[in-house]
Short mmCIF file of C-alpha atoms in Angstrom, two decimals:
data_model
loop_
_atom_site.label_atom_id
_atom_site.label_comp_id
_atom_site.label_asym_id
_atom_site.label_seq_id
_atom_site.Cartn_x
_atom_site.Cartn_y
_atom_site.Cartn_z
CA MET Y 1 -0.08 0.04 0.01
CA ALA Y 2 1.17 3.63 -0.84
CA LYS Y 3 0.79 6.57 1.07
CA ALA Y 4 -2.42 8.27 -0.43
CA PHE Y 5 -2.06 11.61 -2.06
CA LEU Y 6 -4.14 15.37 -2.62
CA LEU Y 7 -2.93 17.25 -5.66
CA LYS Y 8 -4.64 20.55 -6.21
CA PRO Y 9 -4.77 21.24 -9.49
CA LEU Y 10 -3.21 23.60 -11.62
CA ALA Y 11 -4.24 25.81 -14.50
CA PRO Y 12 -3.07 27.75 -17.28
CA VAL Y 13 -3.20 30.22 -19.02
CA GLY Y 14 -4.33 30.91 -22.38
CA THR Y 15 -6.62 28.83 -24.25
CA PRO Y 16 -5.48 25.13 -24.27
CA TYR Y 17 -5.42 23.11 -27.26
CA ALA Y 18 -5.47 20.16 -29.04
CA THR Y 19 -4.12 19.31 -32.55
CA THR Y 20 -6.88 16.58 -33.39
CA THR Y 21 -9.34 16.75 -34.45
CA VAL Y 22 -12.40 17.88 -31.43
CA ALA Y 23 -15.18 15.02 -31.88
CA ALA Y 24 -17.41 17.04 -29.32
CA GLY Y 25 -16.60 20.26 -26.70
CA GLN Y 26 -14.32 22.05 -26.34
CA PRO Y 27 -10.37 21.51 -25.24
CA ALA Y 28 -10.79 24.18 -22.19
CA HIS Y 29 -14.04 21.77 -21.39
CA ALA Y 30 -11.04 19.28 -19.88
CA PHE Y 31 -9.60 21.99 -16.47
CA ASN Y 32 -13.76 22.58 -15.40
CA ASP Y 33 -14.37 21.63 -12.39
CA TYR Y 34 -18.33 21.52 -14.07
CA ALA Y 35 -19.72 17.43 -14.27
CA GLY Y 36 -21.25 16.81 -18.02
CA VAL Y 37 -19.10 19.07 -19.36
CA THR Y 38 -16.13 17.01 -21.14
CA VAL Y 39 -14.46 17.37 -24.60
CA THR Y 40 -14.33 13.92 -26.73
CA LEU Y 41 -11.41 14.11 -28.84
CA ALA Y 42 -10.43 11.26 -32.07
CA CYS Y 43 -7.66 9.27 -32.07
CA ASP Y 44 -6.92 10.68 -35.46
CA GLY Y 45 -3.10 12.15 -35.35
CA LEU Y 46 -0.01 10.43 -35.42
CA ASP Y 47 -0.16 6.88 -34.51
CA ASN Y 48 -3.94 7.00 -33.81
CA ALA Y 49 -3.22 9.31 -31.41
CA ALA Y 50 -5.02 12.08 -29.47
CA LEU Y 51 -3.23 15.20 -28.39
CA LEU Y 52 -4.87 17.91 -25.58
CA ILE Y 53 -1.72 20.36 -25.34
CA PHE Y 54 -2.04 23.57 -22.83
CA ASP Y 55 0.44 26.34 -20.40
CA LEU Y 56 0.74 27.23 -16.92
CA GLY Y 57 2.26 30.16 -18.04
CA ALA Y 58 5.80 29.02 -15.35
CA ASP Y 59 8.16 25.90 -14.78
CA THR Y 60 6.41 23.88 -12.51
CA PRO Y 61 7.64 21.30 -10.86
CA ILE Y 62 4.95 17.84 -11.85
CA ASP Y 63 4.86 14.65 -10.39
CA THR Y 64 1.47 13.58 -10.90
CA VAL Y 65 -1.35 14.08 -13.37
CA MET Y 66 -4.54 12.56 -13.04
CA VAL Y 67 -7.12 12.52 -15.98
CA PHE Y 68 -10.96 11.76 -15.04
CA GLY Y 69 -14.32 10.77 -16.60
CA VAL Y 70 -12.41 9.05 -19.04
CA SER Y 71 -14.66 6.53 -21.15
CA GLY Y 72 -14.71 5.40 -25.25
CA PHE Y 73 -10.96 4.43 -25.20
CA PRO Y 74 -10.00 1.38 -25.86
CA GLN Y 75 -9.02 -0.62 -22.55
CA SER Y 76 -6.51 -2.61 -23.43
CA GLY Y 77 -4.38 -2.01 -25.64
CA GLY Y 78 -3.78 1.60 -26.28
CA GLN Y 79 -1.09 4.02 -24.76
CA PHE Y 80 -1.09 7.28 -22.34
CA TRP Y 81 2.07 9.91 -22.93
CA VAL Y 82 3.21 12.39 -20.92
CA GLN Y 83 4.72 14.83 -22.55
CA MET Y 84 6.59 17.64 -21.30
CA ALA Y 85 8.96 21.16 -21.75
CA THR Y 86 10.26 24.08 -19.91
CA ALA Y 87 9.93 27.01 -20.65
CA ALA Y 88 13.76 27.51 -22.07
CA GLU Y 89 13.06 24.34 -24.89
CA GLY Y 90 9.85 26.04 -25.54
CA PRO Y 91 6.29 23.62 -26.83
CA PHE Y 92 7.80 21.16 -28.41
CA THR Y 93 9.61 22.20 -31.07
CA SER Y 94 12.34 20.17 -30.03
CA THR Y 95 13.29 19.09 -26.50
CA TYR Y 96 11.28 17.46 -24.74
CA THR Y 97 10.84 14.76 -21.88
CA ASN Y 98 8.49 11.89 -22.67
CA GLU Y 99 7.15 9.78 -19.78
CA LEU Y 100 4.98 6.54 -20.52
CA GLY Y 101 2.12 6.63 -17.08
CA SER Y 102 -1.26 4.16 -17.21
CA ALA Y 103 -4.78 5.17 -19.89
CA TYR Y 104 -6.84 3.40 -17.34
CA ALA Y 105 -5.09 3.31 -13.99
CA GLY Y 106 -6.89 -0.01 -13.00
CA ALA Y 107 -8.54 -2.54 -14.66
CA ILE Y 108 -11.31 -2.60 -12.72
CA LEU Y 109 -13.74 0.37 -13.68
CA PRO Y 110 -15.04 2.11 -10.62
CA THR Y 111 -19.23 1.80 -11.01
CA SER Y 112 -19.45 5.19 -12.79
CA GLY Y 113 -17.91 3.56 -16.33
CA LEU Y 114 -15.67 6.69 -16.25
CA GLY Y 115 -11.84 6.04 -15.79
CA VAL Y 116 -9.08 7.52 -14.56
CA SER Y 117 -5.61 8.17 -17.26
CA MET Y 118 -2.84 8.74 -14.84
CA LEU Y 119 1.16 9.57 -14.46
CA TYR Y 120 2.89 8.82 -10.70
CA LYS Y 121 5.91 9.18 -10.33
CA SER Y 122 8.74 9.33 -7.65
CA SER Y 123 9.98 12.30 -8.22
CA PRO Y 124 9.40 15.64 -10.73
CA ASN Y 125 9.51 17.04 -13.80
CA THR Y 126 9.48 20.59 -14.17
CA ALA Y 127 7.59 22.10 -17.29
CA ARG Y 128 5.80 24.99 -18.34
CA TYR Y 129 4.24 22.86 -21.38
CA VAL Y 130 2.32 20.01 -21.06
CA ARG Y 131 1.11 17.32 -23.86
CA LEU Y 132 -1.12 14.91 -22.69
CA ARG Y 133 -1.37 11.88 -25.96
CA TRP Y 134 -3.48 9.28 -25.98
CA LEU Y 135 -1.96 6.15 -28.57
CA ALA Y 136 -4.85 4.25 -29.61
CA PRO Y 137 -4.16 0.22 -30.85
CA SER Y 138 -6.19 1.04 -34.24
CA SER Y 139 -7.70 3.23 -36.27
CA GLY Y 140 -10.98 5.01 -35.82
CA GLN Y 141 -11.07 5.17 -31.70
CA SER Y 142 -12.15 8.50 -29.49
CA ILE Y 143 -11.21 9.88 -26.30
CA ARG Y 144 -13.59 11.34 -23.85
CA ILE Y 145 -12.44 13.33 -20.92
CA ALA Y 146 -13.59 15.33 -17.66
CA ARG Y 147 -10.68 16.68 -16.01
CA VAL Y 148 -6.93 17.18 -15.77
CA VAL Y 149 -5.43 17.37 -13.37
CA VAL Y 150 -1.75 18.11 -13.13
CA GLY Y 151 0.49 19.42 -10.18
CA ALA Y 152 2.60 18.54 -7.42
CA ARG Y 153 0.63 15.88 -4.65
CA PHE Y 154 0.48 16.67 -1.66
CA GLN Y 155 1.83 12.91 0.43
CA PRO Y 156 2.05 13.15 4.40
CA ALA Y 157 5.19 11.29 5.21
CA ILE Y 158 2.68 8.81 7.74
CA ASN Y 159 -0.65 8.44 6.15
CA PHE Y 160 -4.21 8.16 7.12
CA GLU Y 161 -5.50 6.67 10.24
CA TYR Y 162 -7.76 3.36 10.03
CA GLY Y 163 -11.31 4.07 10.68
CA ALA Y 164 -11.44 5.89 6.64
CA GLN Y 165 -15.23 6.47 5.62
CA PHE Y 166 -16.37 5.52 2.34
CA GLY Y 167 -19.79 6.16 1.39
CA VAL Y 168 -22.21 7.12 -0.98
CA ARG Y 169 -24.23 10.25 -1.29
CA ASP Y 170 -27.59 9.77 -3.36
CA LEU Y 171 -28.67 12.88 -4.90
CA GLY Y 172 -32.19 11.35 -5.43
CA SER Y 173 -35.35 10.60 -3.42
CA LEU Y 174 -37.76 8.98 -1.69
CA ASP Y 175 -41.23 8.88 0.16
CA VAL Y 176 -44.47 7.96 0.29
CA ASN Y 177 -47.64 9.26 0.03
CA ALA Y 178 -51.04 9.19 2.00
CA ARG Y 179 -52.27 6.25 -0.23
CA GLY Y 180 -48.75 4.54 1.08
CA VAL Y 181 -47.91 5.05 -3.01
CA LEU Y 182 -44.25 4.97 -3.58
CA LEU Y 183 -43.24 8.87 -4.68
CA ARG Y 184 -38.87 8.07 -5.97
CA HIS Y 185 -36.66 10.41 -7.78
CA ARG Y 186 -33.89 9.00 -9.11
CA GLY Y 187 -30.42 11.20 -8.73
CA LYS Y 188 -26.69 10.90 -9.37
CA LYS Y 189 -25.21 8.87 -6.34
CA LEU Y 190 -22.06 10.66 -6.24
CA ARG Y 191 -18.46 9.20 -3.60
CA THR Y 192 -18.48 10.26 -0.75
CA VAL Y 193 -14.70 9.50 1.64
CA SER Y 194 -12.92 10.41 4.88
CA ILE Y 195 -9.50 10.07 6.26
CA ASN Y 196 -8.49 11.31 8.86
CA PHE Y 197 -3.61 12.61 8.63
CA PRO Y 198 -3.03 11.66 12.71
CA ALA Y 199 0.83 12.94 12.46
CA LEU Y 200 2.07 15.73 10.02
CA THR Y 201 5.45 17.43 10.35
CA ARG Y 202 5.21 20.70 11.65
CA GLN Y 203 6.67 22.32 8.08
CA GLU Y 204 3.66 19.61 6.54
CA ALA Y 205 1.16 21.23 8.42
CA GLU Y 206 2.19 24.73 8.21
CA GLY Y 207 4.60 24.67 4.96
CA VAL Y 208 1.86 22.73 2.61
CA ALA Y 209 -1.06 21.62 4.65
CA GLN Y 210 -2.95 24.99 5.83
CA LYS Y 211 -1.71 26.73 2.36
CA MET Y 212 -3.34 24.00 0.58
CA LEU Y 213 -6.97 24.25 2.52
CA GLU Y 214 -6.60 28.73 2.46
CA GLN Y 215 -6.68 28.16 -1.13
CA VAL Y 216 -9.65 25.35 -1.63
CA GLY Y 217 -11.70 26.33 0.98
CA ASN Y 218 -14.88 24.21 0.54
CA THR Y 219 -15.88 25.84 -2.77
CA GLU Y 220 -12.79 24.77 -5.41
CA CYS Y 221 -12.31 21.35 -6.67
CA ILE Y 222 -8.93 18.71 -5.38
CA ALA Y 223 -8.00 15.68 -6.33
CA LEU Y 224 -7.69 11.98 -3.60
CA CYS Y 225 -6.34 9.03 -4.55
CA THR Y 226 -6.04 6.56 -1.04
CA ASP Y 227 -3.62 4.51 -2.56
CA PRO Y 228 -1.62 5.13 -5.45
CA ALA Y 229 0.00 1.75 -5.65
CA ALA Y 230 -0.85 -0.50 -8.93
CA ASP Y 231 -3.58 -2.05 -8.05
CA ALA Y 232 -6.43 -3.58 -9.85
CA GLU Y 233 -8.77 -0.81 -8.60
CA ARG Y 234 -6.58 1.99 -8.17
CA GLN Y 235 -9.11 4.21 -10.37
CA SER Y 236 -11.76 3.57 -7.52
CA ARG Y 237 -9.23 5.34 -5.26
CA CYS Y 238 -9.59 8.16 -7.71
CA TYR Y 239 -11.70 10.80 -6.30
CA PHE Y 240 -12.37 14.63 -7.36
CA GLY Y 241 -14.55 17.76 -6.15
CA PRO Y 242 -14.65 19.22 -3.24
CA LEU Y 243 -13.86 19.23 0.20
CA VAL Y 244 -16.78 19.38 3.39
CA GLY Y 245 -17.50 20.41 6.50
CA ASP Y 246 -14.74 21.56 8.80
CA LEU Y 247 -11.73 22.57 6.75
CA GLY Y 248 -9.78 23.11 10.48
CA ARG Y 249 -6.68 20.69 11.50
CA THR Y 250 -5.46 20.31 15.62
CA TRP Y 251 -2.08 21.05 16.66
CA ALA Y 252 -2.42 17.18 18.79
CA THR Y 253 0.80 16.35 20.42
CA ALA Y 254 4.03 18.14 20.66
CA ALA Y 255 5.49 17.56 16.51
CA GLY Y 256 1.94 15.94 15.10
CA HIS Y 257 -0.77 17.80 13.49
CA LYS Y 258 -4.29 16.54 12.44
CA VAL Y 259 -6.17 16.84 9.21
CA PRO Y 260 -8.98 15.47 8.50
CA VAL Y 261 -9.90 15.45 5.17
CA ASN Y 262 -13.88 15.11 3.53
CA LEU Y 263 -15.07 14.95 -0.25
CA LEU Y 264 -17.95 14.63 -1.48
CA GLY Y 265 -16.34 13.04 -4.82
CA ILE Y 266 -18.61 14.80 -8.66
CA LEU Y 267 -15.84 12.58 -10.69
#
C-alpha cells in the first residue's frame, strides 16, 4: 500500500488546444469542474493519437497527472504519454521529456464506467508546457475526458489512520404518499470519502496542508488518491471534488498535527 495523496490542480494560462480533431466539446472543458461538461478527441493524429496541449505559464514541478472521466478509449492496447517541456525548451519544438503513464489506472472500472488516466512519478519534472497523448491500438478510436489535474502532490510521510470511511451521497429522494404509493425521484449517486491524517509534521502542516486548505476552501475542487500503488482497483481509489465540512487542523502533539479530509466526489 502506498501513502494517500492530495493534488491541487494547476490552472493553465491561455486556451488549451488539441492538435487532433475535436469531435465534441472544447479542449477548455477539460479544465472546469462541471460534471458532464466534457471534450471528446479523435485519435486521428500520428500513431492514431489524440493530443491535448496546455501552457502553465511558468516552469512548475509536476509529479502527478490524473485525467478523470475517461470513456470511449479502448481498455486494452492503448497508451497514455505525458510530454513536458520547460520554458527554455519551448512548446515541443525540439527537446522535451516523454513519460509513460496508464491510459486506465486500473483494470476494473468504477461503477460509473468512467476511468482515470494517470501518471504517478517518484520525483517531479519541471515543465511549463504539457502535452497529453493517448495512442489508440487501431484507427477510428476516440477518447472522452472530463477533467485534467496536473501538479505536485501533497503526500504526507505518515499515511492516514484506520477508520477511513467510504460512502455514497444519493442526490435522489424517496417518499411514500398518504395512500402508501412510493414516490421515487432518482438522482446521481456521488462517492464520498473521509480520511484523517493523524501526524503531519509542523512543516507539512504549516508549509503545505494549511496553505492548501486556505486556497481550496469548500468551493474549489481537489484530487485525492487513497492508494496510488498499481492495482486493479486503483481507479476507484481516485476522487475529484470539493472538500466538505470543517477545514481545520489540530495541533495534536508536540510534533504532530491532525488534519481531516472529507471529500465529495463529483467524478
